[in-house]
């Protein structure tokens, strides 16, 4: 596949070669591997791994391969809620020095671009291949849910045969890949949005201030994370994005709308920072249904329009979306962004390339290199891996050289323990206990063979917003 993409690319340019002026994606990671099957999926046939409901009854539907990691994150979420549980420290991760020595990330990172023409090159999609590891935890959950010993996934031995977009299936678009319309109760729930509580307070000038609190949105998370990182003695250096990002999480029973929730988190930064394009998002954060309209409108204009062929359309459905759709929305609204794809090259772990790239991104926003926690004004990053997406809000470097992403995960709600610290001074003897749910390190990232990020164009003075 790599030879094909490098030597015989569509439209004369390989998406696996970094471009000098690459401000937006040409090829994503969703359909390249999807095209490696013998023939496109047809109808409602069962394709890909089976999906199961989360045993913790969080409302999510996940693949069996992802179930163990999903349950581990529930454990971290419960720990942050205040349960007195022992936290097992992860093993030593690959150090920054080791990564710098072994990675020339330009060889593994694609800056993906759209051609400036009316007939735009479509962003096709695929999920980066998962490293199927049949850990005991995964096997146990599979046996419980399926009632029999699980089998390891069959490895594909087929070659790349399809060079044009075609309809994708459940392995790329989720368990509702073929639905024409989501259930009416869910549509109505998304149309109403999350519950809004209104509080009236007296402002500094004596005026009455109306403050809205949206049930699935939590502002003020970044300043709390900054204080917790300051108090974590295992950390050498930390980088954080603009503090205006809100943690937006799913509503009860809504299912896999993580891609939309991450777009909403990106929009929360645009609104808070008054960045270019904020005029498109007055008032509250746009709903999932409105974002579906924006995606379809971008496709109508030829922006990443292969997505319409691959998904059959997303309006009114629960089909998964990814980086191509997020990028299409921002490009159509004139909001500058840059997408990167991270794919395996030689023996270099792909997550090493990702970590180096994210580190160098945040280093550009540093004001005072002598500080332990760098509070930058940079935008957060849309982050995609197989089957799920998150929002990167920071990066940690431990004293032992290990690097960890700090993320806001739309699948897991903000704990009351952390909420109590919002707007207050944080004092805790065990910051790791609260930070664990926001960390994604080598153990988590090492399971995947590909990633994508989408970066908004920085426009604020360094350190602005803190």
XYZ file of C-alpha atoms in Angstrom:
466
model
C 0.000 0.000 0.000
C 2.788 2.396 0.916
C 4.541 1.803 -2.429
C 1.274 2.425 -4.248
C 0.615 5.707 -2.428
C 4.201 6.937 -2.787
C 4.905 5.863 -6.363
C 1.471 5.908 -8.012
C -0.559 8.524 -6.129
C -3.834 9.958 -7.319
C -3.610 13.474 -8.801
C 0.177 13.313 -8.848
C 0.838 13.941 -5.154
C 1.231 11.392 -2.388
C -0.483 12.146 0.923
C 2.402 10.407 2.682
C 4.941 13.040 1.575
C 5.063 16.230 3.650
C 4.315 19.326 1.597
C 6.036 22.664 2.133
C 2.787 24.629 2.229
C 0.236 22.267 3.635
C -2.518 24.047 5.462
C -5.331 21.548 5.017
C -5.793 17.816 4.333
C -5.850 15.941 1.069
C -5.993 12.368 2.394
C -7.132 11.129 5.779
C -6.672 7.817 7.463
C -10.164 6.378 7.133
C -10.630 4.835 3.683
C -7.126 3.852 2.586
C -7.199 0.724 4.698
C -10.898 0.291 4.039
C -10.000 -0.031 0.357
C -7.652 -2.917 1.116
C -10.493 -5.412 1.203
C -11.393 -7.554 -1.813
C -14.575 -5.651 -2.599
C -16.669 -2.839 -1.167
C -19.243 -3.860 1.429
C -22.758 -4.105 0.091
C -26.095 -3.631 1.824
C -26.422 -4.225 5.526
C -24.023 -7.121 5.705
C -22.017 -7.614 8.869
C -18.561 -6.153 8.342
C -15.714 -5.475 10.734
C -15.652 -6.299 14.421
C -18.852 -6.785 16.413
C -20.002 -3.890 18.596
C -21.211 -4.330 22.176
C -22.862 -2.060 24.711
C -20.584 -0.853 27.495
C -21.038 -3.110 30.582
C -20.767 0.024 32.759
C -24.002 1.224 31.124
C -22.549 4.552 30.005
C -24.568 4.362 26.789
C -21.567 3.836 24.491
C -21.270 1.055 21.914
C -17.679 -0.070 21.422
C -15.821 -2.791 19.539
C -14.555 -5.806 21.429
C -10.961 -4.750 20.789
C -11.593 -1.365 22.396
C -13.604 -2.690 25.320
C -10.701 -3.283 27.690
C -9.304 0.254 27.214
C -12.805 1.665 27.559
C -13.295 -0.087 30.911
C -9.873 1.066 32.130
C -10.894 4.658 31.425
C -14.103 4.117 33.365
C -11.896 3.024 36.255
C -9.876 6.243 35.933
C -13.116 8.220 35.780
C -14.391 6.523 38.942
C -11.078 7.189 40.690
C -11.376 10.888 39.858
C -14.876 10.799 41.326
C -13.302 10.231 44.729
C -13.229 6.483 45.185
C -10.311 5.399 47.352
C -8.755 2.927 44.953
C -5.117 2.030 44.454
C -3.734 3.460 41.224
C -1.152 1.347 39.423
C 1.608 3.481 37.971
C 2.431 2.761 34.319
C 5.791 1.398 33.314
C 8.574 3.582 31.985
C 7.578 5.116 28.686
C 9.783 5.944 25.759
C 11.761 9.061 26.667
C 11.776 12.272 24.659
C 15.506 11.852 24.038
C 14.935 8.330 22.672
C 12.164 9.585 20.414
C 14.242 12.466 19.113
C 17.080 10.080 18.277
C 14.960 7.547 16.412
C 12.259 9.661 14.754
C 12.467 11.789 11.657
C 8.778 12.541 11.826
C 8.701 14.213 8.418
C 9.041 10.730 6.995
C 5.948 9.501 8.809
C 3.774 12.594 8.948
C 1.613 13.804 6.097
C 0.585 17.433 5.909
C -2.550 16.853 3.909
C -3.682 19.556 1.523
C -6.626 20.479 -0.656
C -5.865 21.642 -4.156
C -6.918 25.216 -4.873
C -9.345 24.486 -7.677
C -13.061 24.182 -8.167
C -12.629 20.441 -8.619
C -11.041 19.824 -5.244
C -9.196 16.652 -4.402
C -11.480 14.830 -1.989
C -10.282 13.788 1.412
C -10.852 10.061 1.577
C -11.027 8.293 4.870
C -9.875 5.199 6.679
C -9.178 4.032 10.164
C -5.554 3.350 11.050
C -5.003 -0.302 11.654
C -5.423 -1.498 15.205
C -2.843 -3.725 16.775
C -5.042 -6.542 17.969
C -3.727 -7.599 21.351
C -5.799 -10.218 23.081
C -5.085 -9.024 26.616
C -6.655 -11.041 29.410
C -8.999 -8.163 30.222
C -10.273 -8.025 26.658
C -10.704 -11.789 26.511
C -12.616 -11.827 29.796
C -15.035 -9.161 28.616
C -15.477 -10.909 25.259
C -16.254 -14.189 26.986
C -18.782 -12.512 29.291
C -20.554 -10.691 26.460
C -20.429 -13.398 23.812
C -20.756 -16.407 26.091
C -17.870 -18.253 24.473
C -14.093 -17.976 24.087
C -13.228 -15.151 21.723
C -11.290 -15.582 18.542
C -8.481 -13.347 17.427
C -9.331 -11.099 14.479
C -8.356 -12.484 11.122
C -5.540 -10.580 9.513
C -6.145 -9.180 6.054
C -3.949 -10.574 3.304
C -5.575 -8.687 0.453
C -4.044 -5.902 -1.570
C -5.149 -2.397 -2.434
C -7.564 -2.638 -5.346
C -9.942 0.339 -5.244
C -8.698 3.799 -6.151
C -11.998 5.657 -5.932
C -14.243 6.325 -2.933
C -16.993 3.831 -2.230
C -19.544 3.190 0.485
C -17.898 2.254 3.779
C -19.288 -0.071 6.424
C -19.575 -0.659 10.138
C -15.843 -1.009 10.761
C -15.371 2.634 9.691
C -18.757 4.252 10.397
C -19.888 2.393 13.495
C -22.822 0.087 14.250
C -25.328 2.430 12.589
C -23.426 2.716 9.313
C -26.464 1.847 7.189
C -29.258 3.657 8.979
C -31.246 6.274 7.093
C -32.565 8.115 10.130
C -31.764 8.029 13.829
C -34.610 7.219 16.251
C -37.082 10.057 16.781
C -36.443 10.224 20.533
C -32.713 10.764 19.933
C -33.317 13.363 17.224
C -35.589 15.255 19.604
C -33.018 15.011 22.403
C -30.269 16.413 20.179
C -32.596 19.134 18.925
C -33.401 20.217 22.497
C -29.780 19.990 23.569
C -28.538 19.444 27.092
C -30.341 20.891 30.095
C -29.531 24.556 30.739
C -29.605 26.063 34.239
C -29.649 29.846 34.547
C -28.102 31.624 37.531
C -28.296 35.383 38.121
C -25.452 37.034 39.975
C -24.527 40.599 40.877
C -21.612 41.834 38.812
C -18.729 44.085 39.933
C -20.599 47.222 38.831
C -23.762 46.189 40.633
C -25.511 44.940 37.509
C -27.350 41.627 37.287
C -25.399 39.047 35.266
C -27.190 36.093 33.711
C -24.985 32.964 33.723
C -25.961 29.814 31.851
C -24.688 26.377 32.822
C -25.121 23.696 30.144
C -25.265 20.211 31.660
C -22.793 18.559 29.267
C -20.324 21.480 29.050
C -17.666 22.282 31.644
C -15.643 25.512 31.269
C -12.564 26.296 33.324
C -10.910 22.862 33.141
C -7.511 24.037 31.861
C -6.618 26.273 34.858
C -7.367 23.315 37.154
C -5.181 20.973 35.096
C -2.406 23.572 35.193
C -2.459 23.686 39.006
C -2.555 19.897 39.303
C 0.435 19.586 36.955
C 2.352 22.161 39.002
C 1.901 19.939 42.055
C 2.816 16.665 40.354
C 6.451 16.114 41.338
C 6.933 13.439 38.664
C 6.558 16.023 35.897
C 9.456 17.959 34.436
C 7.616 20.136 31.901
C 3.992 20.621 30.813
C 2.419 22.421 27.861
C -1.220 23.531 27.859
C -3.440 25.131 25.228
C -5.685 28.183 25.561
C -7.807 28.007 28.751
C -11.082 28.866 27.013
C -11.689 25.279 25.850
C -14.770 23.664 27.355
C -15.049 19.959 28.099
C -18.088 18.875 26.068
C -19.354 15.361 26.767
C -22.066 13.116 25.432
C -25.608 13.184 26.762
C -27.226 10.025 28.183
C -27.843 7.268 25.606
C -26.747 9.390 22.661
C -24.093 6.906 21.447
C -21.077 7.608 19.264
C -21.156 11.305 18.438
C -17.581 11.847 19.647
C -16.446 13.477 16.393
C -19.144 16.122 16.730
C -18.382 16.673 20.413
C -14.722 17.311 19.584
C -15.695 19.826 16.903
C -17.783 21.517 19.594
C -14.721 21.701 21.856
C -12.735 23.309 19.042
C -15.580 25.781 18.541
C -15.583 26.578 22.280
C -11.970 27.740 21.887
C -12.891 29.855 18.842
C -15.731 31.477 20.777
C -13.710 32.131 23.947
C -10.661 33.506 22.143
C -12.624 35.541 19.569
C -10.481 33.892 16.911
C -11.196 34.379 13.201
C -14.488 32.683 12.413
C -16.095 33.237 15.807
C -18.814 35.274 14.130
C -20.135 32.000 12.683
C -20.848 30.702 16.196
C -22.822 33.321 18.141
C -24.434 32.289 21.400
C -24.172 28.705 22.507
C -22.026 25.987 20.990
C -23.710 24.652 17.820
C -25.722 21.451 18.162
C -24.846 18.129 16.545
C -27.741 18.538 14.103
C -26.446 21.968 13.056
C -22.937 20.548 12.579
C -24.415 17.862 10.319
C -25.920 20.643 8.209
C -22.513 22.355 8.022
C -20.844 19.111 6.900
C -23.427 18.532 4.178
C -23.089 22.167 3.044
C -19.308 21.780 2.761
C -19.755 18.618 0.692
C -22.146 20.505 -1.581
C -19.268 22.891 -2.331
C -16.866 20.053 -3.141
C -14.908 20.205 0.124
C -13.885 16.677 1.103
C -16.986 15.518 -0.746
C -15.776 11.905 -0.971
C -17.239 11.697 2.518
C -20.747 11.760 1.081
C -19.990 8.724 -1.087
C -18.284 6.893 1.744
C -20.978 7.566 4.352
C -24.077 7.858 2.186
C -24.683 11.177 3.956
C -24.693 11.956 7.674
C -27.687 14.264 8.117
C -30.047 12.859 10.721
C -27.958 9.716 11.326
C -25.604 8.273 13.930
C -22.797 7.433 11.492
C -19.311 8.162 12.777
C -17.492 11.164 11.368
C -13.796 11.955 11.471
C -11.067 14.412 10.585
C -12.276 14.966 6.976
C -15.651 16.205 8.195
C -14.183 18.428 10.924
C -11.797 19.919 8.401
C -14.546 20.428 5.831
C -16.579 22.478 8.322
C -13.691 24.804 9.188
C -12.501 25.241 5.604
C -16.005 26.069 4.410
C -16.286 28.746 7.114
C -12.909 30.221 6.204
C -11.230 29.094 9.431
C -7.595 28.208 8.798
C -6.578 24.677 9.754
C -3.941 22.066 9.058
C -4.388 18.300 9.181
C -1.635 15.738 9.733
C -1.729 11.981 9.225
C 0.697 9.749 11.126
C 1.380 6.397 9.491
C 3.934 3.634 10.171
C 7.302 3.832 8.414
C 10.036 1.224 8.912
C 10.268 0.184 12.573
C 9.484 3.567 14.114
C 6.433 3.409 16.409
C 3.853 5.731 14.926
C 2.885 7.156 18.327
C 6.466 8.435 18.670
C 5.963 10.590 15.586
C 2.681 11.843 17.009
C 4.196 12.831 20.361
C 7.143 14.626 18.766
C 4.821 16.529 16.446
C 2.509 17.600 19.276
C 5.498 18.612 21.422
C 6.931 20.804 18.683
C 3.505 22.349 18.134
C 3.240 23.411 21.777
C 6.870 24.555 21.988
C 6.016 27.296 19.487
C 3.693 28.861 22.051
C 6.137 28.959 24.975
C 6.650 32.392 26.546
C 9.092 31.627 29.374
C 11.199 28.488 28.932
C 12.118 28.481 32.636
C 8.571 27.637 33.721
C 7.465 24.114 34.542
C 3.924 24.575 33.188
C 3.728 26.503 29.925
C 0.330 28.182 29.633
C 0.109 28.895 25.906
C -2.550 30.631 23.822
C -2.495 27.867 21.194
C -5.698 26.176 20.019
C -6.491 22.607 21.100
C -6.030 19.800 18.573
C -8.674 17.506 17.099
C -7.241 14.002 17.573
C -8.408 10.858 15.760
C -7.474 7.217 16.241
C -9.375 4.085 15.156
C -12.930 4.167 16.419
C -12.670 7.262 18.586
C -11.616 10.901 18.644
C -10.552 13.215 21.449
C -9.339 16.782 21.943
C -5.675 17.301 22.837
C -5.272 20.158 25.313
C -1.706 19.577 26.455
C 1.379 17.419 26.713
C 3.455 16.307 29.715
C 7.125 15.389 29.925
C 8.007 13.362 33.012
C 11.346 13.530 34.793
C 12.118 10.056 33.447
C 11.620 11.341 29.892
C 8.175 9.818 29.311
C 5.653 11.888 27.356
C 1.883 11.832 27.795
C -0.932 13.617 26.020
C -3.484 15.552 28.064
C -6.908 15.185 26.483
C -10.555 16.020 26.966
C -12.525 12.881 26.127
C -16.171 13.445 25.116
C -16.978 9.897 26.200
C -16.275 10.551 29.896
C -17.822 13.276 32.025
C -15.919 15.724 34.200
C -15.783 14.463 37.774
C -17.354 16.459 40.633
C -13.972 16.294 42.374
C -12.388 18.285 39.550
C -15.406 20.581 39.196
C -15.014 21.651 42.818
C -11.611 23.127 41.977
C -12.855 25.253 39.051
C -12.267 28.918 39.846
C -10.468 28.024 43.054
C -6.939 27.411 44.260
C -6.039 23.730 44.076
C -4.338 21.943 46.952
C -3.955 18.166 46.772
C -1.399 15.597 47.912
C -2.192 13.259 45.023
C -2.614 15.189 41.757
C -2.059 11.993 39.744
C -5.379 10.711 41.057
C -7.256 13.535 39.351
C -5.050 13.745 36.258
C -5.192 10.064 35.342
C -8.506 10.336 33.491
C -7.020 13.070 31.254
C -3.777 11.266 30.365
C -3.118 9.139 27.283
C 0.370 7.687 27.248
C 2.330 5.001 25.443
C 0.203 2.169 26.825
C -2.888 3.708 25.233
C -1.336 5.156 22.077
C 0.835 2.115 21.361
C -2.207 0.052 20.404
C -2.711 1.942 17.145
C -0.845 2.093 13.846
C -2.089 5.492 12.735
C -3.412 8.822 13.948
C -4.692 12.138 12.629
C -4.642 15.609 14.097
C -6.377 18.782 12.985
C -4.820 22.054 14.127
C -6.479 25.424 13.898
C -4.238 28.268 12.795
C -2.836 30.100 15.878
C -3.703 33.799 15.887
C -3.355 35.035 19.491
C -0.338 36.654 21.214
C 1.682 34.080 23.203
C 0.195 33.432 26.646
C -3.010 35.333 25.898
C -6.105 34.213 27.794
C -4.511 33.026 31.045
